[in-house]
Amino acid sequence: MNISEDENGEMTWIKWFCSLEENEFMCEVDESFIDNDFNLYGLENSVPHFQLAIETILQLEYSQEITPDIQQEIDEESKKLYGLIHARYIVTSAGQQKMLRKYEQSAFGCCPCMKCNRYPLLPLGLYDNPGMEPVRLYCPCCNDIYIVPQQFASRKLDGAFFGTTFAHLLLLQLDEHPKNAFHYIPRVYGFKLASSDYERPTDYPNFTGLRQFCHL
């Protein structure tokens, strides 16, 4: 396993994990947060080798002998556990600040909706339980949710690694953010269509265009 070095030249699992392209939406969780049992309450039921996964993330000496056949399992469980811890960390003050910096740099992409004028997006989970849906992108401007575009390797991340609370809690910390007041009125030869004749579709069974920007 190739792990990068921190500013002190020390190898850290967290820095290595967050440096991977597929984890670009995630931030580095402080080790002190992970080392606090209170912050991990209930997660032991979500990961089979919970203690070994924690020891992997914090790079502690294993508390028991590890056989090669379960090492790969522990590596995968460590990634899942870090993601679940990440969801809890990013609703703390420290975590919000780290994600805010990413948001201000448009690290999560911009809204594809024309009327939002490329407003920055935020990662969002539709569920708090893992294994339900991958991460989605939320636009505070049009209040809509989008599938992550193919250009982002993070599109396969579990939505539970961000949860349902983070994005909205972060927006509460901001002084203001614009709400889109633009309303398009469909016309035929200059005449407005009645609302009953034109309703925004909620399903796209035959859609073959840019699926990554489909509304959910």
GROMACS .gro file of C-alpha atoms in nm:
model
  216
    1MET     CA    1   0.000   0.000   0.000
    2ASN     CA    2   0.149   0.331  -0.111
    3ILE     CA    3   0.106   0.595   0.160
    4SER     CA    4   0.222   0.955   0.131
    5GLU     CA    5   0.410   1.154   0.394
    6ASP     CA    6   0.278   1.440   0.603
    7GLU     CA    7   0.454   1.773   0.660
    8ASN     CA    8   0.675   1.614   0.925
    9GLY     CA    9   0.783   1.338   0.690
   10GLU     CA   10   0.566   1.084   0.871
   11MET     CA   11   0.357   0.834   0.679
   12THR     CA   12  -0.017   0.870   0.739
   13TRP     CA   13  -0.298   0.647   0.617
   14ILE     CA   14  -0.545   0.940   0.620
   15LYS     CA   15  -0.332   1.159   0.392
   16TRP     CA   16  -0.276   0.870   0.154
   17PHE     CA   17  -0.647   0.785   0.142
   18CYS     CA   18  -0.762   1.143   0.082
   19SER     CA   19  -0.498   1.194  -0.187
   20LEU     CA   20  -0.656   0.925  -0.405
   21GLU     CA   21  -0.846   1.071  -0.700
   22GLU     CA   22  -1.163   0.878  -0.617
   23ASN     CA   23  -1.172   1.042  -0.273
   24GLU     CA   24  -1.128   1.403  -0.390
   25PHE     CA   25  -1.464   1.507  -0.239
   26MET     CA   26  -1.348   1.402   0.109
   27CYS     CA   27  -1.137   1.593   0.362
   28GLU     CA   28  -0.880   1.475   0.614
   29VAL     CA   29  -1.037   1.384   0.946
   30ASP     CA   30  -0.828   1.486   1.247
   31GLU     CA   31  -0.676   1.184   1.419
   32SER     CA   32  -0.785   1.324   1.756
   33PHE     CA   33  -1.147   1.300   1.639
   34ILE     CA   34  -1.104   0.935   1.541
   35ASP     CA   35  -0.921   0.859   1.864
   36ASN     CA   36  -1.223   0.973   2.069
   37ASP     CA   37  -1.453   0.676   2.136
   38PHE     CA   38  -1.752   0.908   2.177
   39ASN     CA   39  -1.729   1.008   1.811
   40LEU     CA   40  -1.734   0.644   1.700
   41TYR     CA   41  -2.034   0.533   1.905
   42GLY     CA   42  -2.251   0.286   1.714
   43LEU     CA   43  -2.013   0.240   1.422
   44GLU     CA   44  -1.880  -0.090   1.553
   45ASN     CA   45  -2.200  -0.250   1.423
   46SER     CA   46  -2.133  -0.126   1.070
   47VAL     CA   47  -1.787  -0.277   1.022
   48PRO     CA   48  -1.703  -0.642   1.103
   49HIS     CA   49  -1.336  -0.590   1.198
   50PHE     CA   50  -1.401  -0.255   1.365
   51GLN     CA   51  -1.101  -0.242   1.599
   52LEU     CA   52  -0.859  -0.360   1.333
   53ALA     CA   53  -0.997  -0.100   1.092
   54ILE     CA   54  -0.940   0.175   1.349
   55GLU     CA   55  -0.586   0.053   1.405
   56THR     CA   56  -0.530   0.061   1.027
   57ILE     CA   57  -0.657   0.419   0.993
   58LEU     CA   58  -0.452   0.545   1.288
   59GLN     CA   59  -0.156   0.324   1.192
   60LEU     CA   60  -0.142   0.155   1.528
   61GLU     CA   61   0.010  -0.184   1.593
   62TYR     CA   62  -0.252  -0.452   1.539
   63SER     CA   63  -0.399  -0.585   1.862
   64GLN     CA   64  -0.408  -0.936   1.717
   65GLU     CA   65  -0.225  -1.138   1.457
   66ILE     CA   66  -0.348  -1.075   1.102
   67THR     CA   67  -0.346  -1.350   0.844
   68PRO     CA   68  -0.299  -1.261   0.475
   69ASP     CA   69  -0.647  -1.388   0.384
   70ILE     CA   70  -0.824  -1.124   0.596
   71GLN     CA   71  -0.583  -0.835   0.534
   72GLN     CA   72  -0.769  -0.736   0.216
   73GLU     CA   73  -1.099  -0.745   0.404
   74ILE     CA   74  -0.957  -0.515   0.671
   75ASP     CA   75  -0.828  -0.273   0.407
   76GLU     CA   76  -1.176  -0.245   0.251
   77GLU     CA   77  -1.348  -0.215   0.588
   78SER     CA   78  -1.103   0.060   0.687
   79LYS     CA   79  -1.210   0.265   0.385
   80LYS     CA   80  -1.577   0.217   0.469
   81LEU     CA   81  -1.523   0.304   0.835
   82TYR     CA   82  -1.329   0.617   0.743
   83GLY     CA   83  -1.617   0.724   0.522
   84LEU     CA   84  -1.869   0.682   0.803
   85ILE     CA   85  -1.643   0.871   1.043
   86HIS     CA   86  -1.602   1.139   0.775
   87ALA     CA   87  -1.980   1.192   0.767
   88ARG     CA   88  -1.973   1.268   1.141
   89TYR     CA   89  -1.663   1.484   1.122
   90ILE     CA   90  -1.790   1.718   0.851
   91VAL     CA   91  -2.080   1.833   1.069
   92THR     CA   92  -1.834   1.954   1.335
   93SER     CA   93  -1.686   2.304   1.329
   94ALA     CA   94  -1.343   2.178   1.218
   95GLY     CA   95  -1.489   1.957   0.947
   96GLN     CA   96  -1.718   2.231   0.820
   97GLN     CA   97  -1.423   2.466   0.779
   98LYS     CA   98  -1.230   2.213   0.572
   99MET     CA   99  -1.526   2.142   0.347
  100LEU     CA  100  -1.607   2.514   0.319
  101ARG     CA  101  -1.263   2.574   0.169
  102LYS     CA  102  -1.334   2.309  -0.094
  103TYR     CA  103  -1.678   2.459  -0.161
  104GLU     CA  104  -1.532   2.808  -0.208
  105GLN     CA  105  -1.291   2.665  -0.466
  106SER     CA  106  -1.578   2.491  -0.652
  107ALA     CA  107  -1.404   2.159  -0.583
  108PHE     CA  108  -1.736   1.975  -0.613
  109GLY     CA  109  -1.824   2.126  -0.949
  110CYS     CA  110  -2.075   2.389  -1.060
  111CYS     CA  111  -2.447   2.370  -1.126
  112PRO     CA  112  -2.524   2.272  -1.489
  113CYS     CA  113  -2.849   2.470  -1.481
  114MET     CA  114  -2.817   2.780  -1.700
  115LYS     CA  115  -3.010   3.005  -1.462
  116CYS     CA  116  -2.770   2.928  -1.173
  117ASN     CA  117  -2.474   3.083  -1.356
  118ARG     CA  118  -2.228   2.807  -1.255
  119TYR     CA  119  -2.305   2.827  -0.884
  120PRO     CA  120  -2.085   2.585  -0.680
  121LEU     CA  121  -2.232   2.252  -0.571
  122LEU     CA  122  -2.209   2.056  -0.246
  123PRO     CA  123  -2.186   1.677  -0.201
  124LEU     CA  124  -2.496   1.524  -0.048
  125GLY     CA  125  -2.613   1.184   0.070
  126LEU     CA  126  -2.974   1.086   0.009
  127TYR     CA  127  -2.947   0.841   0.299
  128ASP     CA  128  -2.741   0.819   0.617
  129ASN     CA  129  -2.704   0.441   0.594
  130PRO     CA  130  -2.429   0.301   0.367
  131GLY     CA  131  -2.497   0.094   0.058
  132MET     CA  132  -2.813   0.282  -0.045
  133GLU     CA  133  -2.709   0.544  -0.302
  134PRO     CA  134  -2.384   0.702  -0.425
  135VAL     CA  135  -2.304   1.065  -0.346
  136ARG     CA  136  -2.510   1.330  -0.524
  137LEU     CA  137  -2.454   1.703  -0.579
  138TYR     CA  138  -2.680   1.971  -0.434
  139CYS     CA  139  -2.720   2.324  -0.569
  140PRO     CA  140  -2.816   2.582  -0.304
  141CYS     CA  141  -2.918   2.823  -0.579
  142CYS     CA  142  -3.188   2.620  -0.756
  143ASN     CA  143  -3.239   2.380  -0.463
  144ASP     CA  144  -3.201   2.080  -0.692
  145ILE     CA  145  -2.999   1.758  -0.680
  146TYR     CA  146  -2.782   1.619  -0.959
  147ILE     CA  147  -2.597   1.298  -1.040
  148VAL     CA  148  -2.219   1.346  -1.019
  149PRO     CA  149  -2.067   1.390  -1.369
  150GLN     CA  150  -1.831   1.129  -1.514
  151GLN     CA  151  -1.538   1.371  -1.485
  152PHE     CA  152  -1.531   1.320  -1.107
  153ALA     CA  153  -1.378   0.994  -0.985
  154SER     CA  154  -1.562   1.055  -0.656
  155ARG     CA  155  -1.895   0.979  -0.827
  156LYS     CA  156  -1.883   0.624  -0.689
  157LEU     CA  157  -1.841   0.728  -0.326
  158ASP     CA  158  -2.118   0.617  -0.093
  159GLY     CA  159  -2.362   0.898  -0.017
  160ALA     CA  160  -2.353   0.798   0.350
  161PHE     CA  161  -1.994   0.929   0.364
  162PHE     CA  162  -2.149   1.278   0.347
  163GLY     CA  163  -2.493   1.217   0.494
  164THR     CA  164  -2.817   1.410   0.466
  165THR     CA  165  -2.725   1.689   0.712
  166PHE     CA  166  -2.384   1.822   0.607
  167ALA     CA  167  -2.471   2.038   0.305
  168HIS     CA  168  -2.761   2.217   0.471
  169LEU     CA  169  -2.573   2.269   0.797
  170LEU     CA  170  -2.284   2.425   0.607
  171LEU     CA  171  -2.517   2.666   0.429
  172LEU     CA  172  -2.656   2.779   0.764
  173GLN     CA  173  -2.306   2.898   0.854
  174LEU     CA  174  -2.291   3.130   0.553
  175ASP     CA  175  -2.423   3.485   0.571
  176GLU     CA  176  -2.615   3.448   0.248
  177HIS     CA  177  -2.639   3.252  -0.071
  178PRO     CA  178  -2.853   3.344  -0.373
  179LYS     CA  179  -3.179   3.172  -0.451
  180ASN     CA  180  -3.265   3.149  -0.814
  181ALA     CA  181  -3.561   3.371  -0.898
  182PHE     CA  182  -3.545   3.305  -1.272
  183HIS     CA  183  -3.856   3.136  -1.408
  184TYR     CA  184  -3.866   3.027  -1.768
  185ILE     CA  185  -4.202   3.066  -1.944
  186PRO     CA  186  -4.248   2.837  -2.246
  187ARG     CA  187  -4.396   3.006  -2.555
  188VAL     CA  188  -4.516   2.898  -2.898
  189TYR     CA  189  -4.505   3.174  -3.158
  190GLY     CA  190  -4.488   3.426  -2.875
  191PHE     CA  191  -4.790   3.292  -2.687
  192LYS     CA  192  -4.749   3.156  -2.334
  193LEU     CA  193  -4.841   2.792  -2.282
  194ALA     CA  194  -5.092   2.706  -2.014
  195SER     CA  195  -4.934   2.535  -1.715
  196SER     CA  196  -5.146   2.226  -1.780
  197ASP     CA  197  -4.990   2.197  -2.128
  198TYR     CA  198  -4.633   2.213  -2.004
  199GLU     CA  199  -4.520   2.040  -1.686
  200ARG     CA  200  -4.165   1.960  -1.594
  201PRO     CA  201  -4.114   1.583  -1.633
  202THR     CA  202  -4.007   1.384  -1.328
  203ASP     CA  203  -3.897   1.075  -1.520
  204TYR     CA  204  -3.679   1.039  -1.829
  205PRO     CA  205  -3.735   0.680  -1.951
  206ASN     CA  206  -3.609   0.753  -2.303
  207PHE     CA  207  -3.348   1.015  -2.221
  208THR     CA  208  -3.016   0.954  -2.398
  209GLY     CA  209  -2.832   1.282  -2.337
  210LEU     CA  210  -2.613   1.396  -2.048
  211ARG     CA  211  -2.741   1.154  -1.787
  212GLN     CA  212  -2.491   1.279  -1.531
  213PHE     CA  213  -2.691   1.602  -1.511
  214CYS     CA  214  -3.034   1.443  -1.482
  215HIS     CA  215  -3.253   1.578  -1.205
  216LEU     CA  216  -3.333   1.323  -0.934
   0.00000   0.00000   0.00000
